[in-house]
Coordinates of N, CA and C and ligand atoms in Angstrom, one line a residue:
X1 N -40.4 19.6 13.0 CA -39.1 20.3 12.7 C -38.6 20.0 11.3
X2 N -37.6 21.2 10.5 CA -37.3 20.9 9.3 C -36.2 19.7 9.3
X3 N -36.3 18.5 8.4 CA -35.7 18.1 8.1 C -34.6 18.3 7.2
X4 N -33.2 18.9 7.5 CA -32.1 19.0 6.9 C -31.6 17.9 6.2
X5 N -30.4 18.4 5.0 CA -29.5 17.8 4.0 C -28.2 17.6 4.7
X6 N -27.3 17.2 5.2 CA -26.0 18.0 5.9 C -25.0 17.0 5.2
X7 N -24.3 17.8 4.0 CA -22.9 17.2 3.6 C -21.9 17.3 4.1
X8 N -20.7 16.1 4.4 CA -19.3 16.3 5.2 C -18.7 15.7 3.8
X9 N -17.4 16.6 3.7 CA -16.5 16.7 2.6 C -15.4 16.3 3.6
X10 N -14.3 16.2 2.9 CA -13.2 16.3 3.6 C -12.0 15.6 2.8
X11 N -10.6 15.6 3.9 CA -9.7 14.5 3.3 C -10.0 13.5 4.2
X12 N -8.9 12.1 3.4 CA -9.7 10.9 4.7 C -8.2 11.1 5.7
X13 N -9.0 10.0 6.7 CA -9.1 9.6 8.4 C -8.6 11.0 9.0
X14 N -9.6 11.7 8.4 CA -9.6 13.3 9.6 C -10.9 13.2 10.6
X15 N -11.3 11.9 10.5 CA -12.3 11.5 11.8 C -13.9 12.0 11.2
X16 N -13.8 11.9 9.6 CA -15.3 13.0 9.2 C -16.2 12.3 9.9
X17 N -16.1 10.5 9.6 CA -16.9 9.9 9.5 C -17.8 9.4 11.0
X18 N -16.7 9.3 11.7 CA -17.1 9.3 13.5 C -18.2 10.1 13.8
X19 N -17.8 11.4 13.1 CA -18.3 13.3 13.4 C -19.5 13.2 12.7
X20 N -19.4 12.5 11.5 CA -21.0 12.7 10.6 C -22.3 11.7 11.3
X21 N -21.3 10.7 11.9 CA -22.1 9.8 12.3 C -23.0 10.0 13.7
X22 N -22.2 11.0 14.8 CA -22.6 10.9 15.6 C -23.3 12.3 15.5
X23 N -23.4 13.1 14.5 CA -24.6 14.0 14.4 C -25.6 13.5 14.0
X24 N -25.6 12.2 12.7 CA -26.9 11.8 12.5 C -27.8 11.4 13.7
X25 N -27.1 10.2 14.4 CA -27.4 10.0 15.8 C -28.2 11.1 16.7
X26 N -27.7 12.0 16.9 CA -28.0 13.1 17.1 C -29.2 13.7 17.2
X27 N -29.4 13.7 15.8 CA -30.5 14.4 15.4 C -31.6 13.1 14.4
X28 N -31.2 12.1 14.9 CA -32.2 11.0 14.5 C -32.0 11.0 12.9
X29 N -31.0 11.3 12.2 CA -31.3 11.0 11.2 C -30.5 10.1 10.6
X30 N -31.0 10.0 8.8 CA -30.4 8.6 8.3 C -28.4 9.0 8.3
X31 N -27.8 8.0 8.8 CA -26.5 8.3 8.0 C -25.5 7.4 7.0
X32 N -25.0 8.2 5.9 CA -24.8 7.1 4.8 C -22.8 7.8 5.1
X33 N -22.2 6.3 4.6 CA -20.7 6.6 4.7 C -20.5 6.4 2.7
X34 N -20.2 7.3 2.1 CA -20.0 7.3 1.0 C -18.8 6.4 0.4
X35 N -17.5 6.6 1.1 CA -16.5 5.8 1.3 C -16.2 4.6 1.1
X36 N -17.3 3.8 2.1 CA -17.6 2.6 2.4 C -17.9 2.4 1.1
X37 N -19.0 2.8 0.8 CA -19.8 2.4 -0.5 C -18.5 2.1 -1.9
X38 N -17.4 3.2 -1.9 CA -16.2 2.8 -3.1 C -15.5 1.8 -2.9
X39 N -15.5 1.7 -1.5 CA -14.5 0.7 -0.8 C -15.2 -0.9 -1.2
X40 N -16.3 -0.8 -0.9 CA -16.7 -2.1 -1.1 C -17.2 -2.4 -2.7
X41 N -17.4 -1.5 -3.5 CA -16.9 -2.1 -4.9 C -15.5 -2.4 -5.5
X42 N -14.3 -1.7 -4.5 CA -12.9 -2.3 -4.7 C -13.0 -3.7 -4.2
X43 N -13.6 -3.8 -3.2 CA -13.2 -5.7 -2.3 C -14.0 -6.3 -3.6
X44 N -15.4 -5.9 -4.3 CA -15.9 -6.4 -5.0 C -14.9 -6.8 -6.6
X45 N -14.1 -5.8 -6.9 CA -13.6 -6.0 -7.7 C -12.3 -6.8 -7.4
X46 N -11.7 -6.5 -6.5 CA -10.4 -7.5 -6.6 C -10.8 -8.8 -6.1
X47 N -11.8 -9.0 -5.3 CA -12.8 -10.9 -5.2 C -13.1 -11.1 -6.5
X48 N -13.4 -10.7 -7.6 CA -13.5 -11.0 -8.7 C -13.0 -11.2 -9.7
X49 N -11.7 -10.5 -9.6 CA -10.5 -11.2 -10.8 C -10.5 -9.4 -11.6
X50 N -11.4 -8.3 -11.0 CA -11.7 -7.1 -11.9 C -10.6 -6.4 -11.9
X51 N -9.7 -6.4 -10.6 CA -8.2 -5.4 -10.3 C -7.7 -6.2 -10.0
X52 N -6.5 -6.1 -10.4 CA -5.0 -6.7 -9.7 C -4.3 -5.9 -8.7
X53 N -4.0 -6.4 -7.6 CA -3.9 -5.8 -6.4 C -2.6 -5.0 -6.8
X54 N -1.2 -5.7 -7.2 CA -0.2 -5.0 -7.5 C -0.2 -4.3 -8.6
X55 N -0.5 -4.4 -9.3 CA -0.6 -3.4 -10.7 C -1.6 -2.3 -10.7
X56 N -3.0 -2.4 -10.2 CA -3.9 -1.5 -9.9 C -4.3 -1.7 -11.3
X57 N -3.8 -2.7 -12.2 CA -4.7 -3.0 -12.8 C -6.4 -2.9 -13.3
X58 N -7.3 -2.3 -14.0 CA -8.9 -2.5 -13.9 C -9.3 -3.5 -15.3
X59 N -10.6 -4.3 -14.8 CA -11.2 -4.8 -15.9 C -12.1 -3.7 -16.2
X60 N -12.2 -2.7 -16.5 CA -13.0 -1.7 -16.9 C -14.3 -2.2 -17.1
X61 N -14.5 -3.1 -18.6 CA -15.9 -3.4 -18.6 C -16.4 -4.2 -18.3
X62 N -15.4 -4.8 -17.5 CA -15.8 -6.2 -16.8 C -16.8 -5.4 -15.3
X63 N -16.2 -4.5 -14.8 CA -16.4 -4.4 -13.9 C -17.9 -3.2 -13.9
X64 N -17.5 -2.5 -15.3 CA -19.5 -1.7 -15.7 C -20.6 -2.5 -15.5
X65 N -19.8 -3.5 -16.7 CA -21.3 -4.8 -16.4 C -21.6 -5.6 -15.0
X66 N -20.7 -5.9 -14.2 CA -21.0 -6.1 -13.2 C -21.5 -5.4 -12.3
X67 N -21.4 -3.6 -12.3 CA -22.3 -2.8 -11.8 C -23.4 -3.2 -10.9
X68 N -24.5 -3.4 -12.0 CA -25.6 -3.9 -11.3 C -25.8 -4.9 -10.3
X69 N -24.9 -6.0 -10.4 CA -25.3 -7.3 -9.4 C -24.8 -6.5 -8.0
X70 N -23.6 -5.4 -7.8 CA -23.1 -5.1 -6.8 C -24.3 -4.1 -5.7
X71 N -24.5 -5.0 -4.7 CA -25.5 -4.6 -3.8 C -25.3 -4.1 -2.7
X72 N -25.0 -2.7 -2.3 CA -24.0 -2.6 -1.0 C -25.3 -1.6 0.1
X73 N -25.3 -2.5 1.4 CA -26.5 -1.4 2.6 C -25.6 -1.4 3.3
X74 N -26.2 -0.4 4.0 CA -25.6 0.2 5.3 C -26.5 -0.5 6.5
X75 N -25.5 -0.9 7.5 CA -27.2 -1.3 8.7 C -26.6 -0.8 9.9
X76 N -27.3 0.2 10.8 CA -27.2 0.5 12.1 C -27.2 -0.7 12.9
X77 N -25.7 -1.1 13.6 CA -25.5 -2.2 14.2 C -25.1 -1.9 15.8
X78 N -25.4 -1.9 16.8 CA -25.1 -1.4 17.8 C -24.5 0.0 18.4
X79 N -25.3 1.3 17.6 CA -24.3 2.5 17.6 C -23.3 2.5 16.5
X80 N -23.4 0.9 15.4 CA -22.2 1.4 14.1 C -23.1 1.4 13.0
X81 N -22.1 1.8 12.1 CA -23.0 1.6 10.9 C -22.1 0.9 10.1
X82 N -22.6 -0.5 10.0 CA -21.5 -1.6 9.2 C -22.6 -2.2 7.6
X83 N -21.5 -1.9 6.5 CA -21.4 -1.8 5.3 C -21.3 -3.6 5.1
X84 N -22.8 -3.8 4.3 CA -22.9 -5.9 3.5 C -22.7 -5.1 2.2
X85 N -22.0 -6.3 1.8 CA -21.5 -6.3 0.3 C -22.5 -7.8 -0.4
X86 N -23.8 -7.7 -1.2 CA -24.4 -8.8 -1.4 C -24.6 -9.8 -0.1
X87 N -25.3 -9.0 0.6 CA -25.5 -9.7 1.8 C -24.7 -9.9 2.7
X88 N -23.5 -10.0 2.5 CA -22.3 -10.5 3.9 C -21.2 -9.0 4.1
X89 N -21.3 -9.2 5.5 CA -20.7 -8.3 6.1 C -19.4 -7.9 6.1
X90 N -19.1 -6.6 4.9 CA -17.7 -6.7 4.9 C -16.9 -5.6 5.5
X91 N -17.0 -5.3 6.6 CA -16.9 -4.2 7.5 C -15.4 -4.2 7.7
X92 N -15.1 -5.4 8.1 CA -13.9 -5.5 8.4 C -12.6 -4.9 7.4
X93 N -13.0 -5.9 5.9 CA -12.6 -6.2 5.1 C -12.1 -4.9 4.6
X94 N -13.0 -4.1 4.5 CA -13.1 -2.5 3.4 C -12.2 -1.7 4.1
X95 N -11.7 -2.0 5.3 CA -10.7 -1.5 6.2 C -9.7 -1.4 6.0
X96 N -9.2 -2.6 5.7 CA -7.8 -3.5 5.5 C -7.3 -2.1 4.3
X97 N -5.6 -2.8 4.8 CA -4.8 -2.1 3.8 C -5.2 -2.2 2.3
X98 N -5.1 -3.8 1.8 CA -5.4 -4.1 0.5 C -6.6 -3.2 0.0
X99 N -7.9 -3.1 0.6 CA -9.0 -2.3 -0.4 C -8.7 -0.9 0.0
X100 N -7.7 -0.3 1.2 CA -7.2 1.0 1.1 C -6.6 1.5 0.5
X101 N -5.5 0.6 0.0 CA -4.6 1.2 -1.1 C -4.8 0.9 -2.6
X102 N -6.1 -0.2 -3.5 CA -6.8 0.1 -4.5 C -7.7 1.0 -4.7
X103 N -8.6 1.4 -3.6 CA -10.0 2.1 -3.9 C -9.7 3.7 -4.4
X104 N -8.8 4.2 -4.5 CA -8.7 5.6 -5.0 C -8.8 5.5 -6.4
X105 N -7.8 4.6 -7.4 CA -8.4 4.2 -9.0 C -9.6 4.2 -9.0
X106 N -10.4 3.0 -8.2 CA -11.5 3.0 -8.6 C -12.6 4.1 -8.5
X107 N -12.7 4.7 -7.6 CA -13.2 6.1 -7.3 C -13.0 7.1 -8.2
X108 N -11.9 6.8 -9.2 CA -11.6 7.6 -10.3 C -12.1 7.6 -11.6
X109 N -13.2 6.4 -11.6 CA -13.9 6.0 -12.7 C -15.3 6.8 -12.6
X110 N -14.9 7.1 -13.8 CA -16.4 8.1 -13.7 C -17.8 7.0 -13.9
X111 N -17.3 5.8 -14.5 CA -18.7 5.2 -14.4 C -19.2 4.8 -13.1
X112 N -18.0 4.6 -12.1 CA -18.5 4.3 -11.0 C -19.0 5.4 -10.4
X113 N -18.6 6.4 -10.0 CA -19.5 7.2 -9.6 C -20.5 7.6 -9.9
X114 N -20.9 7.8 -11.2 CA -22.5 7.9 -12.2 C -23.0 7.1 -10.8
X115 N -22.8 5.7 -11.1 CA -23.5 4.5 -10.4 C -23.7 5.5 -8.8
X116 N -22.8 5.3 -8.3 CA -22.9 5.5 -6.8 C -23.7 7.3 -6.7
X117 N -23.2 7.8 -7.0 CA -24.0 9.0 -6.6 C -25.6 9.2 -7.0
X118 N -25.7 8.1 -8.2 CA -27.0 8.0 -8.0 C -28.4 7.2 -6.9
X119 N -27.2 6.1 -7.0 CA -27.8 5.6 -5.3 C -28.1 6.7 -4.2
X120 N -26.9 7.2 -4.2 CA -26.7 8.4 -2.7 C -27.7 9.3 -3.0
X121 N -28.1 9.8 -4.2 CA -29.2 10.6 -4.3 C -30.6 10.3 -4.1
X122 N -30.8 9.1 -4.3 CA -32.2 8.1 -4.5 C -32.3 8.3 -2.6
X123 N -31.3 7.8 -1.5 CA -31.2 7.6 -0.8 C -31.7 8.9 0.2
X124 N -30.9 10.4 -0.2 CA -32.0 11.6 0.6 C -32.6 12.6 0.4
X125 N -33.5 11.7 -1.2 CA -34.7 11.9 -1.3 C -35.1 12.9 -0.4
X126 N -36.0 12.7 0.7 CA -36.6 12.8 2.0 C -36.0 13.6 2.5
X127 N -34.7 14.6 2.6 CA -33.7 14.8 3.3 C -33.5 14.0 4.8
X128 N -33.0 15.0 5.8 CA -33.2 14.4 7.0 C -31.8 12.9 7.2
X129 N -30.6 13.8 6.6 CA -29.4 12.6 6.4 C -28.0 13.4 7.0
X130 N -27.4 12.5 6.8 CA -26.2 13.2 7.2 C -25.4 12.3 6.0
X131 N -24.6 12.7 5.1 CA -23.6 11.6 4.2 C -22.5 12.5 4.0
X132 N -21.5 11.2 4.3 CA -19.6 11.9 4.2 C -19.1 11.6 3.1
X133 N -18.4 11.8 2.4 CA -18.0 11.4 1.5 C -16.7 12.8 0.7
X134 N -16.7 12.4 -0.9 CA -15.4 13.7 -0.6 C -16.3 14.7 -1.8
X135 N -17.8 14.4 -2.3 CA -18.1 14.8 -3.6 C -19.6 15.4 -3.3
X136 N -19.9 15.4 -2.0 CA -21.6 15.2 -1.5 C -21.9 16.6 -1.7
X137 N -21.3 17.7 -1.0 CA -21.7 18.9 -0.9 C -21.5 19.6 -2.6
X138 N -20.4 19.0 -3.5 CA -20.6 19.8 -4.9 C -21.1 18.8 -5.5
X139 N -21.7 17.6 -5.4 CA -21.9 16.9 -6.6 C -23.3 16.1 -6.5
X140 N -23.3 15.5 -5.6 CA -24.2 14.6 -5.0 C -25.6 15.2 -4.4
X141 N -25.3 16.4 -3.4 CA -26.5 17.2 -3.0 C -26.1 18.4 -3.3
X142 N -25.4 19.3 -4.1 CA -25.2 20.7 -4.2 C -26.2 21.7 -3.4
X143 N -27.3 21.6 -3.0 CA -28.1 22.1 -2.2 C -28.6 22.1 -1.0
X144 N -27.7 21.0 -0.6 CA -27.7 20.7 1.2 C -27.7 21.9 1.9
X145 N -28.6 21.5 2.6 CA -28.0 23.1 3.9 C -27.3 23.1 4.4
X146 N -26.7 22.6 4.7 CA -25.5 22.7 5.5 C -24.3 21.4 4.7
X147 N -23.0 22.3 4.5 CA -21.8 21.7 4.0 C -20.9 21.9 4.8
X148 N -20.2 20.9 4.9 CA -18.9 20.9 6.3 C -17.8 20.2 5.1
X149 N -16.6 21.4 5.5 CA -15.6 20.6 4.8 C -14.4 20.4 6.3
X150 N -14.2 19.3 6.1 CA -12.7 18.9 7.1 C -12.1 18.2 7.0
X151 N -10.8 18.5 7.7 CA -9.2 18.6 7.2 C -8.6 18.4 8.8
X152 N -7.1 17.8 8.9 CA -6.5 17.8 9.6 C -4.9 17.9 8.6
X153 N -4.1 18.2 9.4 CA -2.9 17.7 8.7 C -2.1 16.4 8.7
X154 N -1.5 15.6 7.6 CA -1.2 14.7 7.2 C -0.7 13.9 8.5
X155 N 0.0 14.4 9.3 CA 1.0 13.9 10.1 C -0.5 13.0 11.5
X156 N -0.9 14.2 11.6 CA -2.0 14.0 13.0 C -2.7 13.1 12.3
X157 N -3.3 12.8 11.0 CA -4.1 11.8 10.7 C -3.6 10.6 10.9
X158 N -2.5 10.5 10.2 CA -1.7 9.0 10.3 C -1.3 8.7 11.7
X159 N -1.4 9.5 12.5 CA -1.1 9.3 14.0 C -2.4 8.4 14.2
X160 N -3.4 9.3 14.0 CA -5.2 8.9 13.8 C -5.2 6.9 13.7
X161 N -4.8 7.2 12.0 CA -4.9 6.2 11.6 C -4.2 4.8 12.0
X162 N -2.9 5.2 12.3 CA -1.9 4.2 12.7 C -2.8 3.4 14.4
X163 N -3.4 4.6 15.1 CA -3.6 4.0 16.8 C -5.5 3.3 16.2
X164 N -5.5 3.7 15.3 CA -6.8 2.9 14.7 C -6.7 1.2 14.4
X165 N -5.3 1.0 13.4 CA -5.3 -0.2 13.1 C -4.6 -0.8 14.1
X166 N -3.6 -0.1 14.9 CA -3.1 -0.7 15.9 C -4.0 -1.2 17.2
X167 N -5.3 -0.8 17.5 CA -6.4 -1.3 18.0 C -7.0 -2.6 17.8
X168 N -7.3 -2.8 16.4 CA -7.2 -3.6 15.8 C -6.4 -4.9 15.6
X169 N -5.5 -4.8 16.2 CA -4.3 -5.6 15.7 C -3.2 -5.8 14.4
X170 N -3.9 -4.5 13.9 CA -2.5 -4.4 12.6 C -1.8 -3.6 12.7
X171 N -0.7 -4.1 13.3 CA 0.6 -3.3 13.9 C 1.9 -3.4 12.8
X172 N 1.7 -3.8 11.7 CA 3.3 -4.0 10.6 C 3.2 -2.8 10.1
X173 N 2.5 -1.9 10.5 CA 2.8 -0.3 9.2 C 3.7 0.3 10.3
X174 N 4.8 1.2 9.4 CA 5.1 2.6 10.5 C 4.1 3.8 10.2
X175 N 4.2 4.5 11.2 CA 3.8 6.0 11.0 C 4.4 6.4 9.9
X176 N 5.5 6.3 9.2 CA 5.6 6.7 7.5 C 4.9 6.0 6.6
X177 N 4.8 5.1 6.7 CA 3.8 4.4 5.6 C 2.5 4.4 5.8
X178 N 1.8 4.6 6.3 CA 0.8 5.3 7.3 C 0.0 6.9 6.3
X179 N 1.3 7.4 6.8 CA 1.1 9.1 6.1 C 1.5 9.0 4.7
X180 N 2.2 8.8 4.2 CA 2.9 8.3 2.6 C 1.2 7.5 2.2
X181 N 0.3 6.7 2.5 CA -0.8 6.3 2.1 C -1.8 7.4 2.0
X182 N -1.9 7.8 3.0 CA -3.0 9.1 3.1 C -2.2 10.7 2.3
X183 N -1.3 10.4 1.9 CA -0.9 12.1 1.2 C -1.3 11.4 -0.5
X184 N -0.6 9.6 -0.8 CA -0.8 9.6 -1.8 C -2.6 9.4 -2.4
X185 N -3.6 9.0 -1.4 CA -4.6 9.2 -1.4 C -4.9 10.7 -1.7
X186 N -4.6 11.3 -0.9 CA -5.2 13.0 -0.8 C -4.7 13.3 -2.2
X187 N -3.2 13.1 -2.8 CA -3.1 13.6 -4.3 C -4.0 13.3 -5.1
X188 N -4.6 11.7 -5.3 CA -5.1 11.1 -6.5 C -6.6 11.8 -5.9
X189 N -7.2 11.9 -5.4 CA -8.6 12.1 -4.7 C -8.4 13.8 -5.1
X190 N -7.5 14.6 -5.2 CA -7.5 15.9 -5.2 C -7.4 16.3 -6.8
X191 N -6.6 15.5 -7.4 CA -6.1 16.0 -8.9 C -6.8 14.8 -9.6
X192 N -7.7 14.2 -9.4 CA -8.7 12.9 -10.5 C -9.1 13.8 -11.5
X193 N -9.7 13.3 -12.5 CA -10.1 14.3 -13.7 C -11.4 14.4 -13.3
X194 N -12.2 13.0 -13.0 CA -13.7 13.2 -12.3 C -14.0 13.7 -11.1
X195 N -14.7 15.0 -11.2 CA -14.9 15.3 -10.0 C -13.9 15.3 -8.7
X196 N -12.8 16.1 -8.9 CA -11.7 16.0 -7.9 C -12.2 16.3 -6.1
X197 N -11.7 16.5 -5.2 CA -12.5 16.7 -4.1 C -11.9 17.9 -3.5
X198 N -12.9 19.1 -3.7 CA -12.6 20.5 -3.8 C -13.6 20.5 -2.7
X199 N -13.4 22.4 -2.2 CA -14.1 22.4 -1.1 C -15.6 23.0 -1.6
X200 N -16.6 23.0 -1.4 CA -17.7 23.7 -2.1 C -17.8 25.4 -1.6
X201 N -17.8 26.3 -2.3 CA -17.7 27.7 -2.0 C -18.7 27.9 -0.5
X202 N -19.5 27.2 -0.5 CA -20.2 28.0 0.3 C -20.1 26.4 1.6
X203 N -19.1 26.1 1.4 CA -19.0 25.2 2.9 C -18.2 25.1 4.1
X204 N -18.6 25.4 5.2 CA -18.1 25.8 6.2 C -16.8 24.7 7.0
X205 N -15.5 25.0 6.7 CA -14.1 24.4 6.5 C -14.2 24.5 8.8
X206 N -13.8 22.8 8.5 CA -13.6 22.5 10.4 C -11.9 21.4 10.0
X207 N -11.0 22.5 10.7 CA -9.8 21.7 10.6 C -9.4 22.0 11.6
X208 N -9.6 19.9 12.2 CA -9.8 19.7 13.4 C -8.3 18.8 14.1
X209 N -6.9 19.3 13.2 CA -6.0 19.0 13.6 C -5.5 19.3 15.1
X210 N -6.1 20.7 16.0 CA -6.1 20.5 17.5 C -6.8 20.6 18.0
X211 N -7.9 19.9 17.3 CA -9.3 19.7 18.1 C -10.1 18.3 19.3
X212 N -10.1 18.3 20.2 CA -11.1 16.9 20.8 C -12.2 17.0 20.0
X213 N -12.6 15.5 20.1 CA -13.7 14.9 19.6 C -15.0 16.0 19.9
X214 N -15.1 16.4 21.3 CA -16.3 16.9 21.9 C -16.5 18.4 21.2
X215 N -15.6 19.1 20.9 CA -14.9 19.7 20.3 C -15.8 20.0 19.4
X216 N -15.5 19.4 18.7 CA -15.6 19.2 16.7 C -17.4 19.0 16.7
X217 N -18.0 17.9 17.8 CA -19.0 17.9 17.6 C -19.9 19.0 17.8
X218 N -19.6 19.7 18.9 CA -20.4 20.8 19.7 C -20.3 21.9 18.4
X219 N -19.2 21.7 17.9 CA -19.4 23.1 17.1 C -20.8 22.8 15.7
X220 N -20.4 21.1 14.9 CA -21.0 20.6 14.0 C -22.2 20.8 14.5
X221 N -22.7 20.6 16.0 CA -23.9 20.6 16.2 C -25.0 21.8 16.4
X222 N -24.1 22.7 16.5 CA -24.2 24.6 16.8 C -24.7 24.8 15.1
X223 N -24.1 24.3 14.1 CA -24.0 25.0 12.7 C -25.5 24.0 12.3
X224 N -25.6 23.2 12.9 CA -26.8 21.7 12.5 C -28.1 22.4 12.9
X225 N -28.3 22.8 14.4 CA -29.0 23.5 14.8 C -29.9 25.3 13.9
X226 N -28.3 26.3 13.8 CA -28.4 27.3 13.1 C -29.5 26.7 11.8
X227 N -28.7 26.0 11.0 CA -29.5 25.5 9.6 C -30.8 25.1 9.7
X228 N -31.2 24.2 10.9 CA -32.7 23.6 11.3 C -33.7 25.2 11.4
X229 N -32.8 26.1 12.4 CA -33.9 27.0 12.9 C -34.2 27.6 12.2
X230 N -33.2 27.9 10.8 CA -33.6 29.2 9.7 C -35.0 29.1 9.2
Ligands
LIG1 O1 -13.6 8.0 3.2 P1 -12.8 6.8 2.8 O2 -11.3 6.9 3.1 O3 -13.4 5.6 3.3 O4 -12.9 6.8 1.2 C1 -12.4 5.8 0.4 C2 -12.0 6.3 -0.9 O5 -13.1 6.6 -1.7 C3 -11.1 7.5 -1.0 O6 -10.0 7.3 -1.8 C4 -11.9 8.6 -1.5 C5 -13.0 7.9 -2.3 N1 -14.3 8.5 -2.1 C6 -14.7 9.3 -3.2 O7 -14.0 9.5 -4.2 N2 -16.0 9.9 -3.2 C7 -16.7 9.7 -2.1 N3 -17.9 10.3 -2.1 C8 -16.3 9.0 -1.0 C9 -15.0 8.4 -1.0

């Protein structure tokens, strides 16, 4: 059977990454969290003296040259896919408030994405992937077969997000600071100069604000299918 390209775009915690993941699953194929991958050059850079947490701060070329030593895999861990930063597992970490509320600067650097999108390219080679991210379908694979863009609205995400961390045990945010994170995310991720995160013309928009999970998948997997059989 043909092995497909399948990009998810989106804004964040609209659940892309659950939804990308459990199609790779799916359909047996590789799946890469793009996200992860910025997120864990922020933990990389604020463990290293590169950003200052309160100021947002960058060591710019401190942080080029270190480029290269930054080693980031993905490993299928029991049904997850948890993100080592130079070997140690920083799944947890890249979560947290602190690398959620630096990693949009950094994602704003165009040297860092050079870097990263060329990984992510190296990576589906082969096709036969599923990768979320907010740049994959115009920048990273422009030729994917299948592009999914998704969206919920601000309020329902932070609801998302807030019963996320509160699972977790990080219960100090309100639901306003919650959504106030994710809109000021959605601005800087929307209006960056590099590569802002627009919808690709020809990709099929799933806003899954009153949607169930089973939902969202059946349809992703209807559109997965369509593109395999062409
Ligand atoms: O999907 P996420 O919330 O884990 O993404 C973290 C940040 O990285 C977010 O601010 C958007 C940015 N990002 C990006 O600019 N390009 C990607 N391909 C993936 C994420």
């Amino acid at each position: 059977m043909k092995k497909i390209t399948i990009a998810f775009d989106g804004h964040s915690s609209c659940g892309k990454s659950t939804m990308a993941r459990q199609l790779a699953q799916t359909l047996g194929y590789l799946y890469v969290d793009t996200g992860a991958m910025y997120r864990a050059v922020t933990l990389y850079a604020l463990q290293h003296g590169l950003m200052d947490e309160s100021s947002k701060q960058i060591n710019q070329d401190g942080l080029q040259q270190a480029l290269p030593d930054i080693q980031i895999v993905q490993k299928q861990e029991d049904g997850k896919v948890v993100t080592y930063l130079n070997g140690e597992c920083v799944e947890q970490e890249i979560r947290q408030m602190r690398v959620s509320s630096c990693v949009s600067p950094i994602a704003a650097l165009g040297f860092v994405r050079k870097h990263l999108v060329a990984c992510q390219q190296q990576m589906g080679v082969n096709g036969g992937i599923v990768m979320d991210g907010r740049d994959i379908g115009t920048v990273v694979f422009p030729n994917a077969e299948l592009k999914v863009f998704v969206t919920a609205s601000s309020l329902v995400r932070a609801q998302r997000r807030l019963a996320e961390l509160q699972a977790k045990g990080d219960t100090v945010l309100t639901l306003e600071e919650v959504q106030r994170n994710i809109e000021e995310r959605d601005y800087i991720d929307s209006h960056r100069e590099v590569t802002p995160l627009v919808q690709a013309p020809d990709a099929l928009l799933l806003d899954n604000s009153n949607m169930t999970i089973e939902e969202q998948n059946q349809l992703v997997m209807k559109w997965a299918k369509e593109r395999i059989e062409e």
